[in-house]
mmCIF file of C-alpha atoms in Angstrom:
data_model
loop_
_atom_site.group_PDB
_atom_site.id
_atom_site.type_symbol
_atom_site.label_atom_id
_atom_site.label_comp_id
_atom_site.label_asym_id
_atom_site.label_seq_id
_atom_site.Cartn_x
_atom_site.Cartn_y
_atom_site.Cartn_z
ATOM 1 C CA UNK A 120 0.877 9.100 -17.762
ATOM 2 C CA UNK A 121 2.745 6.849 -15.326
ATOM 3 C CA UNK A 122 0.290 4.488 -13.746
ATOM 4 C CA UNK A 123 -0.649 1.073 -12.429
ATOM 5 C CA UNK A 124 -3.863 -0.320 -13.844
ATOM 6 C CA UNK A 125 -6.001 -3.153 -12.574
ATOM 7 C CA UNK A 126 -8.912 -5.008 -14.138
ATOM 8 C CA UNK A 127 -11.628 -5.591 -13.318
ATOM 9 C CA UNK A 128 -12.348 -2.906 -10.741
ATOM 10 C CA UNK A 129 -15.320 -4.781 -9.335
ATOM 11 C CA UNK A 130 -16.050 -8.483 -9.466
ATOM 12 C CA UNK A 131 -18.733 -10.659 -7.922
ATOM 13 C CA UNK A 132 -18.246 -14.386 -8.356
ATOM 14 C CA UNK A 133 -19.192 -17.702 -6.823
ATOM 15 C CA UNK A 134 -17.149 -20.121 -4.776
ATOM 16 C CA UNK A 135 -14.832 -22.270 -6.851
ATOM 17 C CA UNK A 136 -14.986 -20.352 -10.130
ATOM 18 C CA UNK A 137 -11.450 -19.526 -11.248
ATOM 19 C CA UNK A 138 -10.668 -15.872 -11.812
ATOM 20 C CA UNK A 139 -7.770 -13.643 -12.743
ATOM 21 C CA UNK A 140 -7.201 -10.034 -11.762
ATOM 22 C CA UNK A 141 -4.814 -8.300 -14.109
ATOM 23 C CA UNK A 142 -2.232 -5.683 -13.151
ATOM 24 C CA UNK A 143 -0.110 -3.668 -15.519
ATOM 25 C CA UNK A 144 2.401 -0.848 -15.047
ATOM 26 C CA UNK A 145 3.966 1.434 -17.634
ATOM 27 C CA UNK A 146 6.936 2.679 -15.600
ATOM 28 C CA UNK A 147 9.377 -0.128 -16.448
ATOM 29 C CA UNK A 148 9.480 -1.072 -12.767
ATOM 30 C CA UNK A 149 11.322 -4.204 -11.693
ATOM 31 C CA UNK A 150 9.276 -4.793 -8.543
ATOM 32 C CA UNK A 151 5.561 -5.576 -8.384
ATOM 33 C CA UNK A 152 3.393 -6.728 -5.533
ATOM 34 C CA UNK A 153 -0.160 -7.657 -4.566
ATOM 35 C CA UNK A 154 -1.882 -6.634 -1.318
ATOM 36 C CA UNK A 155 -5.290 -7.230 0.122
ATOM 37 C CA UNK A 156 -7.078 -4.788 2.412
ATOM 38 C CA UNK A 157 -9.553 -5.929 5.045
ATOM 39 C CA UNK A 158 -11.315 -3.910 7.763
ATOM 40 C CA UNK A 159 -9.351 -3.958 10.987
ATOM 41 C CA UNK A 160 -6.440 -5.814 9.406
ATOM 42 C CA UNK A 161 -5.109 -3.156 7.079
ATOM 43 C CA UNK A 162 -3.155 -4.008 3.963
ATOM 44 C CA UNK A 163 -1.245 -7.269 3.836
ATOM 45 C CA UNK A 164 1.098 -8.494 1.151
ATOM 46 C CA UNK A 165 0.026 -11.571 -0.836
ATOM 47 C CA UNK A 166 2.848 -12.073 -3.360
ATOM 48 C CA UNK A 167 5.619 -10.024 -4.823
ATOM 49 C CA UNK A 168 7.993 -10.161 -7.761
ATOM 50 C CA UNK A 169 11.482 -8.716 -7.918
ATOM 51 C CA UNK A 170 11.768 -9.246 -11.672
ATOM 52 C CA UNK A 171 10.517 -11.293 -14.594
ATOM 53 C CA UNK A 172 10.118 -14.957 -13.652
ATOM 54 C CA UNK A 173 11.001 -14.171 -10.010
ATOM 55 C CA UNK A 174 8.101 -14.353 -7.575
ATOM 56 C CA UNK A 175 7.802 -15.064 -3.875
ATOM 57 C CA UNK A 176 5.206 -15.356 -1.149
ATOM 58 C CA UNK A 177 4.173 -12.506 1.068
ATOM 59 C CA UNK A 178 2.331 -12.770 4.351
ATOM 60 C CA UNK A 179 -0.970 -14.226 3.137
ATOM 61 C CA UNK A 180 -0.312 -16.286 -0.033
ATOM 62 C CA UNK A 181 -2.710 -19.187 0.618
ATOM 63 C CA UNK A 182 -5.291 -19.573 -2.131
ATOM 64 C CA UNK A 183 -3.496 -17.301 -4.604
ATOM 65 C CA UNK A 184 -1.123 -17.726 -7.518
ATOM 66 C CA UNK A 185 0.851 -15.212 -9.536
ATOM 67 C CA UNK A 186 3.021 -15.165 -12.622
ATOM 68 C CA UNK A 187 5.493 -12.653 -14.039
ATOM 69 C CA UNK A 188 6.193 -13.484 -17.676
ATOM 70 C CA UNK A 189 6.601 -9.868 -18.740
ATOM 71 C CA UNK A 190 7.999 -6.957 -16.791
ATOM 72 C CA UNK A 191 4.864 -4.840 -17.115
ATOM 73 C CA UNK A 192 2.252 -7.468 -16.084
ATOM 74 C CA UNK A 193 1.651 -9.274 -12.800
ATOM 75 C CA UNK A 194 -1.702 -11.096 -12.742
ATOM 76 C CA UNK A 195 -3.249 -12.482 -9.562
ATOM 77 C CA UNK A 196 -4.966 -15.825 -9.972
ATOM 78 C CA UNK A 197 -7.558 -17.341 -7.662
ATOM 79 C CA UNK A 198 -8.028 -20.907 -8.887
ATOM 80 C CA UNK A 199 -10.820 -21.801 -6.455
ATOM 81 C CA UNK A 200 -12.076 -18.658 -4.744
ATOM 82 C CA UNK A 201 -13.701 -18.899 -1.340
ATOM 83 C CA UNK A 202 -15.783 -16.358 0.612
ATOM 84 C CA UNK A 203 -12.814 -15.521 2.891
ATOM 85 C CA UNK A 204 -11.095 -14.069 -0.166
ATOM 86 C CA UNK A 205 -13.719 -11.352 -0.383
ATOM 87 C CA UNK A 206 -11.580 -8.254 -0.078
ATOM 88 C CA UNK A 207 -10.177 -5.145 -1.719
ATOM 89 C CA UNK A 208 -7.074 -5.985 -3.732
ATOM 90 C CA UNK A 209 -4.273 -3.627 -4.707
ATOM 91 C CA UNK A 210 -1.407 -4.061 -7.103
ATOM 92 C CA UNK A 211 1.721 -1.960 -6.597
ATOM 93 C CA UNK A 212 4.981 -1.385 -8.410
ATOM 94 C CA UNK A 213 8.322 0.148 -7.571
ATOM 95 C CA UNK A 214 11.624 0.734 -9.283
ATOM 96 C CA UNK A 215 13.278 -2.034 -7.273
ATOM 97 C CA UNK A 216 11.281 -2.493 -4.061
ATOM 98 C CA UNK A 217 13.373 -0.031 -2.058
ATOM 99 C CA UNK A 218 11.891 3.033 -3.676
ATOM 100 C CA UNK A 219 8.477 4.608 -3.631
ATOM 101 C CA UNK A 220 5.661 2.187 -4.339
ATOM 102 C CA UNK A 221 2.841 3.188 -6.665
ATOM 103 C CA UNK A 222 -0.551 1.598 -6.236
ATOM 104 C CA UNK A 223 -3.307 0.726 -8.653
ATOM 105 C CA UNK A 224 -6.933 1.806 -8.093
ATOM 106 C CA UNK A 225 -7.961 -1.452 -6.443
ATOM 107 C CA UNK A 226 -10.228 -4.373 -7.298
ATOM 108 C CA UNK A 227 -13.173 -5.077 -5.060
ATOM 109 C CA UNK A 228 -13.845 -8.815 -5.089
ATOM 110 C CA UNK A 229 -16.891 -10.482 -3.599
ATOM 111 C CA UNK A 230 -17.065 -14.283 -3.455
ATOM 112 C CA UNK A 231 -20.470 -15.710 -2.613
ATOM 113 C CA UNK B 170 7.742 -9.228 14.037
ATOM 114 C CA UNK B 171 7.295 -5.681 12.768
ATOM 115 C CA UNK B 172 4.088 -3.981 13.849
ATOM 116 C CA UNK B 173 2.934 -0.541 12.765
ATOM 117 C CA UNK B 174 0.481 1.461 14.855
ATOM 118 C CA UNK B 175 -1.273 4.695 13.984
ATOM 119 C CA UNK B 176 -2.811 6.972 16.573
ATOM 120 C CA UNK B 177 -5.420 8.331 16.636
ATOM 121 C CA UNK B 178 -7.657 6.004 14.625
ATOM 122 C CA UNK B 179 -9.915 8.939 13.787
ATOM 123 C CA UNK B 180 -9.564 12.700 14.001
ATOM 124 C CA UNK B 181 -11.928 15.568 13.315
ATOM 125 C CA UNK B 182 -10.626 19.139 13.096
ATOM 126 C CA UNK B 183 -11.982 22.484 11.912
ATOM 127 C CA UNK B 184 -10.688 23.892 8.651
ATOM 128 C CA UNK B 185 -7.461 25.854 8.943
ATOM 129 C CA UNK B 186 -6.071 23.944 11.881
ATOM 130 C CA UNK B 187 -2.575 22.459 11.837
ATOM 131 C CA UNK B 188 -2.507 18.803 12.783
ATOM 132 C CA UNK B 189 -0.166 15.895 13.418
ATOM 133 C CA UNK B 190 -0.724 12.242 12.634
ATOM 134 C CA UNK B 191 1.383 9.674 14.418
ATOM 135 C CA UNK B 192 2.888 6.399 13.296
ATOM 136 C CA UNK B 193 4.987 4.045 15.417
ATOM 137 C CA UNK B 194 6.798 0.850 14.518
ATOM 138 C CA UNK B 195 8.361 -1.829 16.697
ATOM 139 C CA UNK B 196 11.514 -2.711 14.752
ATOM 140 C CA UNK B 197 13.938 0.004 13.668
ATOM 141 C CA UNK B 198 15.358 -2.186 10.873
ATOM 142 C CA UNK B 199 13.484 -0.422 8.086
ATOM 143 C CA UNK B 200 14.784 0.899 4.783
ATOM 144 C CA UNK B 201 12.113 3.523 4.280
ATOM 145 C CA UNK B 202 8.767 4.822 5.485
ATOM 146 C CA UNK B 203 5.993 5.958 3.199
ATOM 147 C CA UNK B 204 2.859 7.972 3.926
ATOM 148 C CA UNK B 205 -0.218 7.406 1.785
ATOM 149 C CA UNK B 206 -3.626 8.904 1.438
ATOM 150 C CA UNK B 207 -6.687 6.770 0.661
ATOM 151 C CA UNK B 208 -10.017 8.247 -0.353
ATOM 152 C CA UNK B 209 -13.191 6.161 0.070
ATOM 153 C CA UNK B 210 -13.412 3.499 -2.624
ATOM 154 C CA UNK B 211 -10.168 4.648 -4.156
ATOM 155 C CA UNK B 212 -6.597 3.494 -4.334
ATOM 156 C CA UNK B 213 -3.602 4.700 -2.381
ATOM 157 C CA UNK B 214 -1.872 7.918 -3.297
ATOM 158 C CA UNK B 215 1.729 8.255 -2.198
ATOM 159 C CA UNK B 216 2.316 11.468 -0.243
ATOM 160 C CA UNK B 217 5.865 11.293 1.053
ATOM 161 C CA UNK B 218 8.689 8.782 1.150
ATOM 162 C CA UNK B 219 11.451 9.014 3.745
ATOM 163 C CA UNK B 220 14.504 6.839 3.273
ATOM 164 C CA UNK B 221 15.991 5.348 6.447
ATOM 165 C CA UNK B 222 18.965 7.729 6.286
ATOM 166 C CA UNK B 223 16.714 10.804 6.166
ATOM 167 C CA UNK B 224 15.042 12.700 8.980
ATOM 168 C CA UNK B 225 12.227 14.432 7.139
ATOM 169 C CA UNK B 226 10.586 15.186 3.825
ATOM 170 C CA UNK B 227 8.351 18.067 2.801
ATOM 171 C CA UNK B 228 5.809 18.499 0.049
ATOM 172 C CA UNK B 229 3.651 21.596 0.042
ATOM 173 C CA UNK B 230 1.636 21.706 3.261
ATOM 174 C CA UNK B 231 2.858 18.272 4.305
ATOM 175 C CA UNK B 232 5.918 17.479 6.370
ATOM 176 C CA UNK B 233 6.886 13.989 7.470
ATOM 177 C CA UNK B 234 9.569 13.191 10.012
ATOM 178 C CA UNK B 235 11.287 9.949 10.872
ATOM 179 C CA UNK B 236 13.043 8.920 14.086
ATOM 180 C CA UNK B 237 14.243 5.379 13.550
ATOM 181 C CA UNK B 238 15.787 4.973 16.970
ATOM 182 C CA UNK B 239 12.496 5.661 18.718
ATOM 183 C CA UNK B 240 10.384 3.925 16.071
ATOM 184 C CA UNK B 241 8.274 6.960 15.251
ATOM 185 C CA UNK B 242 7.130 9.046 12.341
ATOM 186 C CA UNK B 243 4.809 12.021 12.217
ATOM 187 C CA UNK B 244 2.892 13.583 9.368
ATOM 188 C CA UNK B 245 2.274 17.271 9.861
ATOM 189 C CA UNK B 246 -0.470 18.916 7.814
ATOM 190 C CA UNK B 247 -0.509 22.697 7.842
ATOM 191 C CA UNK B 248 -3.617 24.801 7.382
ATOM 192 C CA UNK B 249 -5.933 21.846 6.874
ATOM 193 C CA UNK B 250 -8.659 21.987 4.209
ATOM 194 C CA UNK B 251 -11.855 19.957 3.705
ATOM 195 C CA UNK B 252 -10.172 18.358 0.709
ATOM 196 C CA UNK B 253 -7.637 16.807 3.095
ATOM 197 C CA UNK B 254 -10.377 14.558 4.487
ATOM 198 C CA UNK B 255 -9.286 10.962 3.854
ATOM 199 C CA UNK B 256 -7.641 8.001 5.533
ATOM 200 C CA UNK B 257 -3.898 8.404 6.023
ATOM 201 C CA UNK B 258 -1.753 5.310 6.075
ATOM 202 C CA UNK B 259 1.862 4.897 7.015
ATOM 203 C CA UNK B 260 3.906 1.935 5.867
ATOM 204 C CA UNK B 261 7.425 0.826 6.661
ATOM 205 C CA UNK B 262 9.604 -0.849 4.089
ATOM 206 C CA UNK B 263 11.297 -3.960 5.429
ATOM 207 C CA UNK B 264 13.390 -6.748 4.043
ATOM 208 C CA UNK B 265 16.388 -6.481 1.843
ATOM 209 C CA UNK B 266 17.864 -8.615 -0.838
ATOM 210 C CA UNK B 267 15.182 -11.027 -1.962
ATOM 211 C CA UNK B 268 12.409 -9.914 0.363
ATOM 212 C CA UNK B 269 11.009 -6.429 0.183
ATOM 213 C CA UNK B 270 7.588 -5.381 1.355
ATOM 214 C CA UNK B 271 5.605 -2.657 3.008
ATOM 215 C CA UNK B 272 4.001 -3.250 6.381
ATOM 216 C CA UNK B 273 1.052 -0.966 6.899
ATOM 217 C CA UNK B 274 -0.628 0.602 9.863
ATOM 218 C CA UNK B 275 -4.424 0.545 9.981
ATOM 219 C CA UNK B 276 -4.684 4.236 9.290
ATOM 220 C CA UNK B 277 -6.032 7.493 10.696
ATOM 221 C CA UNK B 278 -9.385 8.658 9.357
ATOM 222 C CA UNK B 279 -9.230 12.447 9.089
ATOM 223 C CA UNK B 280 -12.265 14.685 8.745
ATOM 224 C CA UNK B 281 -11.705 18.411 8.199
ATOM 225 C CA UNK B 282 -14.878 20.348 8.925
ATOM 226 C CA UNK B 283 -15.586 23.473 6.821
#
């Protein structure tokens, strides 16, 4: 089954404790992206990747890192999480960024 | 700066009614527009994708139209069912070359009453 998977689905952590949210797709898509969703603000892009080893900032990249060492994986790294990063995070993939984007199930992160 | 607006923010209709959800965007320089459905606590499910050169797309009871020149898209749902209750999001694809992203509206929360 074609899908985008994210882990963990739920995470509660404390300020400053490094964490990684994994994202994997099995559709051989070139393009992958991370979004966060906040009430009243909608979904906003954090980072995206056009291909392996090619990443770039989206609209709200502060406090986040990403890497793209393999085509199928695009982890989101929070090296020192803060409470303002409490949010619902979505990973997405697309054939090349111009086609339909497929979203993962989301990761609900709470930073206390 | 591209801005996407969805009206109404919330809508409640009786089962069986046909309905239209609206999406407007400020910059016509888009390469596609995508409609999604989001159920509470769940991810986004892609409903329809309209490329910038297209005028509409249909899937089952859903029909989406795109008018780039006026910056508008509509999602028409025929014969609504309680199972259609969800938040509907529209997103425009912008960029080109090295920068591609979706810019989302804040959604329309639809409740279909049995």
